[in-house]
mmCIF file of C-alpha atoms in Angstrom:
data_model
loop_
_atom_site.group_PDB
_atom_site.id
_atom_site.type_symbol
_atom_site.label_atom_id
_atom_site.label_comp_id
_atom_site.label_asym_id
_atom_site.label_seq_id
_atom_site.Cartn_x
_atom_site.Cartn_y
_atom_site.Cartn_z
ATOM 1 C CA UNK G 1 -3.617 -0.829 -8.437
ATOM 2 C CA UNK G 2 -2.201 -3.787 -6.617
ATOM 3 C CA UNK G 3 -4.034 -6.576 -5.340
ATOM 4 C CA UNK G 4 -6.799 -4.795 -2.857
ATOM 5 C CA UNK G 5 -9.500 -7.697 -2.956
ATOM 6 C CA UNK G 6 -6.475 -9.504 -1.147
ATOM 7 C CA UNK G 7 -5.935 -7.498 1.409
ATOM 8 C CA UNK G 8 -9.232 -5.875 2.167
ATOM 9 C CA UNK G 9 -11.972 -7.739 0.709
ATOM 10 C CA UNK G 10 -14.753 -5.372 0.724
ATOM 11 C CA UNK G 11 -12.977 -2.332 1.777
ATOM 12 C CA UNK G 12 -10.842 -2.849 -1.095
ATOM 13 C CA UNK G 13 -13.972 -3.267 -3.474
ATOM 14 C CA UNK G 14 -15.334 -0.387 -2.336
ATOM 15 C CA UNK G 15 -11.590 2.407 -2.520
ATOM 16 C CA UNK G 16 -11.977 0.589 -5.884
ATOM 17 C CA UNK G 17 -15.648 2.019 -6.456
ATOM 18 C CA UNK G 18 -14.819 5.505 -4.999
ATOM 19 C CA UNK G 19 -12.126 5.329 -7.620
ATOM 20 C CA UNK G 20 -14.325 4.725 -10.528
ATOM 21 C CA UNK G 21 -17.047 7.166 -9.573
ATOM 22 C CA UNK G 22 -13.925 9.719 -9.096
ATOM 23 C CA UNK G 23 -13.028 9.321 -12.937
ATOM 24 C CA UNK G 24 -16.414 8.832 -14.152
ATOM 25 C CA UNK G 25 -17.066 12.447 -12.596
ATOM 26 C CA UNK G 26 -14.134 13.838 -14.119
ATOM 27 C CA UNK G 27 -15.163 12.443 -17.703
ATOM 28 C CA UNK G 28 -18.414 14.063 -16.711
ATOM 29 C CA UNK G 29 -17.042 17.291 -16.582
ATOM 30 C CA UNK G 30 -15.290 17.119 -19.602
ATOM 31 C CA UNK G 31 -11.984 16.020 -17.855
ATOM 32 C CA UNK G 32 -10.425 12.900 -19.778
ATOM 33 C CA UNK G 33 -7.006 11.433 -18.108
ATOM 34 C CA UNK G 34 -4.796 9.533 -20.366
ATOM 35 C CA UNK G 35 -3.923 6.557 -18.626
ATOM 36 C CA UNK G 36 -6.653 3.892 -17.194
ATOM 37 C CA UNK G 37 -6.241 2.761 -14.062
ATOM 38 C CA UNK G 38 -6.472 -1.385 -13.850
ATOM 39 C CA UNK G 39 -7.299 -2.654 -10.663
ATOM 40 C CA UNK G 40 -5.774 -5.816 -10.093
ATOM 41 C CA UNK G 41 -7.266 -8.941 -7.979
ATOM 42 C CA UNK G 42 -10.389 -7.719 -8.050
ATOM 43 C CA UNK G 43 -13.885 -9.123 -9.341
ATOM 44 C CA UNK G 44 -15.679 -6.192 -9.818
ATOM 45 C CA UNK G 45 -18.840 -5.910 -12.243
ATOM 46 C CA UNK G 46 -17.439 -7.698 -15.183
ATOM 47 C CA UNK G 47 -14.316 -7.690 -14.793
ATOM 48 C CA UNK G 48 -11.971 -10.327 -13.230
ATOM 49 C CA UNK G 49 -8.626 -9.056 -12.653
ATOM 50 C CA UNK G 50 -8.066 -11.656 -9.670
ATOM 51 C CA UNK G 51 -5.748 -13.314 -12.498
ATOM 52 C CA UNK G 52 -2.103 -13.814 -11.991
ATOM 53 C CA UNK G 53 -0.232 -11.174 -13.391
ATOM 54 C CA UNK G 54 3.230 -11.760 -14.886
ATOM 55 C CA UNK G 55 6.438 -9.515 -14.478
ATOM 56 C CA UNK G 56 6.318 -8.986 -18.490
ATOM 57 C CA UNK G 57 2.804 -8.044 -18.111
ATOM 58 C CA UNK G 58 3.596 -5.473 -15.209
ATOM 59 C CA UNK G 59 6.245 -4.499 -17.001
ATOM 60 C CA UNK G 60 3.715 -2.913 -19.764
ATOM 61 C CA UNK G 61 1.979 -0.746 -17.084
ATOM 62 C CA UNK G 62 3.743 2.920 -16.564
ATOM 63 C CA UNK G 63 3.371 2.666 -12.894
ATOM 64 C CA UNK G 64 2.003 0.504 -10.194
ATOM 65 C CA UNK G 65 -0.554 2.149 -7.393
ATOM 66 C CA UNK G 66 0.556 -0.060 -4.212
ATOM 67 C CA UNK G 67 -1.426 -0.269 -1.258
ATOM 68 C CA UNK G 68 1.157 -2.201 1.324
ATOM 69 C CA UNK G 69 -0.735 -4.596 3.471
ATOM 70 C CA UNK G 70 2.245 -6.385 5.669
ATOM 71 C CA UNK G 71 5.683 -4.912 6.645
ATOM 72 C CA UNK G 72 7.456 -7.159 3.708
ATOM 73 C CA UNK G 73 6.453 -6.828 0.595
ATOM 74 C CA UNK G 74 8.378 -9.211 -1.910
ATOM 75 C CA UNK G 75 6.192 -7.694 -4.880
ATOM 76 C CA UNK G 76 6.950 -4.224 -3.881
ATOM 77 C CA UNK G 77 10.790 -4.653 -3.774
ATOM 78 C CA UNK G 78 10.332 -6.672 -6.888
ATOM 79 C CA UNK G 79 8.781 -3.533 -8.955
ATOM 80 C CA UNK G 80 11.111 -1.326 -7.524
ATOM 81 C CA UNK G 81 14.035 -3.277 -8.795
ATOM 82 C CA UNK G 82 11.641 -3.118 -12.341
ATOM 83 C CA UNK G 83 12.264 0.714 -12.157
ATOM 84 C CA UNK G 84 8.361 0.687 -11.929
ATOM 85 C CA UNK G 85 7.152 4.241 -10.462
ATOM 86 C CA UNK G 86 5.419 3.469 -7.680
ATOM 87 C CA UNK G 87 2.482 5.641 -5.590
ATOM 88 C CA UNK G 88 1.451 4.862 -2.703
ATOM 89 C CA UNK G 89 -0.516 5.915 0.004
ATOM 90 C CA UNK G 90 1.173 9.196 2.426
ATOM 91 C CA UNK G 91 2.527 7.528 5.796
ATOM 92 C CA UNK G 92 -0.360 9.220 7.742
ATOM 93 C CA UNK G 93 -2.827 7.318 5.830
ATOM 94 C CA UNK G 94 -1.077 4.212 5.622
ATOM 95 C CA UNK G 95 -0.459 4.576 9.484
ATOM 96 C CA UNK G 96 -3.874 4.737 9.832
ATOM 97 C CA UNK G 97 -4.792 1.654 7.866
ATOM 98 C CA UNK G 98 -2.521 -0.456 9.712
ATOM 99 C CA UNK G 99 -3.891 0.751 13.541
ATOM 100 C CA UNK G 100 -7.431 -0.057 12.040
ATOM 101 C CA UNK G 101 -6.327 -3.280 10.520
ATOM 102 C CA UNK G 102 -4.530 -4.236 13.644
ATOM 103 C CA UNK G 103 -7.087 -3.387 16.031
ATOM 104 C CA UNK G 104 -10.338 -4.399 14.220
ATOM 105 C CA UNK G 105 -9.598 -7.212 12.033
ATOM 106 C CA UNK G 106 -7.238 -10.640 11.868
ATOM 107 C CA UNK G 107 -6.065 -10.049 7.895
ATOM 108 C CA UNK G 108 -2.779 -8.393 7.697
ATOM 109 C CA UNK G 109 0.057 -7.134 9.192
ATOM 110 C CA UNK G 110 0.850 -10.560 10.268
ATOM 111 C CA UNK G 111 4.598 -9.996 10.956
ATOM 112 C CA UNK G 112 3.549 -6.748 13.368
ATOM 113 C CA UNK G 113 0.764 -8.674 14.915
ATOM 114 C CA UNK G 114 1.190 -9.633 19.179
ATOM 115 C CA UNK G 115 -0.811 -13.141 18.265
ATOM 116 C CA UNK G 116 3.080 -13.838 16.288
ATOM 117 C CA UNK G 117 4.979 -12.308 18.478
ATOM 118 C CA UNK G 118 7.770 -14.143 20.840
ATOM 119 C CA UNK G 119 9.954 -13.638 23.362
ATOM 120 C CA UNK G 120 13.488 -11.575 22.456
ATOM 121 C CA UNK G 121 16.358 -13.042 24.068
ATOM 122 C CA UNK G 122 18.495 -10.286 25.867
ATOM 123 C CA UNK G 123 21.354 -12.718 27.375
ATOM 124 C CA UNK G 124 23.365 -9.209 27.845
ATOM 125 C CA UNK G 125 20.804 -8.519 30.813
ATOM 126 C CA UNK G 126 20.430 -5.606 28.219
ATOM 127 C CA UNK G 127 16.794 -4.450 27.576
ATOM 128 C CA UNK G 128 15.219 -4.083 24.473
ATOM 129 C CA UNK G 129 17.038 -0.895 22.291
ATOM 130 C CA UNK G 130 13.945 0.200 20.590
ATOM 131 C CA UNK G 131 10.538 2.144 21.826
ATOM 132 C CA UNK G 132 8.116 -0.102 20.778
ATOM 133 C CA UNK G 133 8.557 -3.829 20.762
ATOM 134 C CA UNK G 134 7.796 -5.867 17.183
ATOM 135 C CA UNK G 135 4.617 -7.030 17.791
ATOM 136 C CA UNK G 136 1.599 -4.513 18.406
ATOM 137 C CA UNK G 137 -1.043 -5.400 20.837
ATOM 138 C CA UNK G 138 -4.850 -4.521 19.421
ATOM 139 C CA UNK G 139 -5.510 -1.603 21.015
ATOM 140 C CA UNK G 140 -2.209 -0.114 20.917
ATOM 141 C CA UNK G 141 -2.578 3.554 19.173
ATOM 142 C CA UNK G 142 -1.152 4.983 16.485
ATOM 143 C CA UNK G 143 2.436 5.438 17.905
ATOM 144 C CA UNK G 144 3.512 1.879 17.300
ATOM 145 C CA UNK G 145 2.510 1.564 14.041
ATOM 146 C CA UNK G 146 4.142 4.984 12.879
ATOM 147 C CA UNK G 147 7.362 3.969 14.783
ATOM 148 C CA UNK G 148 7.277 0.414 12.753
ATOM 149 C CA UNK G 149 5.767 1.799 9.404
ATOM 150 C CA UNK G 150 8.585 4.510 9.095
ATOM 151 C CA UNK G 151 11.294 1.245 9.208
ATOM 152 C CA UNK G 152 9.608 -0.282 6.087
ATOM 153 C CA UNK G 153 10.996 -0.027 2.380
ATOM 154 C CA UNK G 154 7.219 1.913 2.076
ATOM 155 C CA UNK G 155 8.919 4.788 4.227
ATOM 156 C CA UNK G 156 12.310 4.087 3.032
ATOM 157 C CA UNK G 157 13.259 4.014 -0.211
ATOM 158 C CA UNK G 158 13.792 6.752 -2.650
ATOM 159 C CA UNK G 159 11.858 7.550 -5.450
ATOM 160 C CA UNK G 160 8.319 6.757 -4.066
ATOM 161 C CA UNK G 161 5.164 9.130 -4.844
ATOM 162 C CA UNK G 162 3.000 9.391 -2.004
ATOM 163 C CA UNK G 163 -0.542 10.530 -2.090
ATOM 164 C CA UNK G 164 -3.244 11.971 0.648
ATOM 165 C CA UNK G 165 -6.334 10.790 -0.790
ATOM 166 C CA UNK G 166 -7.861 9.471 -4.144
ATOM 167 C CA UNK G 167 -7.664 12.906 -6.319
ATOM 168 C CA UNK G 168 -4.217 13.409 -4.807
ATOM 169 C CA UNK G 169 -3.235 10.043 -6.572
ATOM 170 C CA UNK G 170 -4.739 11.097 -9.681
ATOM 171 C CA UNK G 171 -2.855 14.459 -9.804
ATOM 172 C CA UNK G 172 0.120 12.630 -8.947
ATOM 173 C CA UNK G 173 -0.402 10.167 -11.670
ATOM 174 C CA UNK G 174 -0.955 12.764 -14.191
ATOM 175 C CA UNK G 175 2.155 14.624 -13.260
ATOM 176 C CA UNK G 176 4.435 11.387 -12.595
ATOM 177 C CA UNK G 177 7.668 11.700 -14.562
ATOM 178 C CA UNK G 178 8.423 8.540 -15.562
ATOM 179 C CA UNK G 179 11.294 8.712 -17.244
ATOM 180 C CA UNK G 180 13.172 10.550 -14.658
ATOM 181 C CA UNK G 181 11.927 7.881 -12.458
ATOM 182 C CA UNK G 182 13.461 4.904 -14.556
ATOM 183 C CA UNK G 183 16.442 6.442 -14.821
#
């Protein structure tokens, strides 16, 4: 799990703990996975996985949980071209994220964010082609962040597993074929 004391802080600390109590119920009821999930740049209780993490060490993991927190990703394209299976949250969840983000904090999204945004030249006298301009204002709704979300390589590429909440990503997990996915 990718780097979610980064991007949320305590939010990320605490899908983190919802994770943990998730398995820890499972083991309770006799339910053992085999895989662990490794959250990385995280403190949480003793463990410090805030360390930098190498592409050989990534490269030992069967697949990478990413939580995308701007529209460009260099790490995401970078494990894709690994062949690393990737999950990641559905668009409809990740759509919500980002209108939250947008509208109630100043962490991420920085490339979609009106406080960045500029003037487009249109020297044709033509208007703008697109609905929704590249920068989204605060309060701007959910339709400008779908329409901007479904350009990304999140949306885009092939070979993605999406999930709709945290047991979702642990069924998906389970039943991820990795090999076909390398291949």
């Amino acid at each position: 799990v990718t780097r979610l004391g980064v991007w949320a802080a305590t939010s990320g600390l605490a899908l983190v703990e919802m994770m943990v109590a998730f398995l820890t119920e499972r083991a309770r009821a006799g339910l053992q996975d085999d895989f662990e999930v490794v959250p990385l740049g995280v403190r949480l209780r003793h463990a410090d996985t805030s360390v930098a993490v190498t592409y050989e060490d990534f490269a030992q993991f069967l697949a990478c949980v990413f939580w995308p927190w701007d529209v460009m990703m260099l790490l995401f394209n970078e494990l894709y071209t690994m062949t690393m299976p990737l999950l990641l949250p559905s668009h409809r969840w990740m759509i919500h994220i980002m209108s939250h983000q947008l509208s109630h904090t100043d962490v991420n999204w920085w490339h979609l964010r009106e406080s960045v945004g500029g003037a487009l030249p249109e020297p044709s006298g033509v208007p703008f082609p697109l609905e929704y301009r590249p920068w989204i204002a605060r309060r701007a709704g959910l339709r400008p962040a779908a329409f901007w979300y479904s350009l990304t390589d999140f949306a885009q590429f092939p070979h993605l597993t999406h999930f709709e909440s945290i047991p979702d990503m642990y069924d998906r997990l389970r039943g991820l074929d990795i090999a076909g996915i390398r291949t």
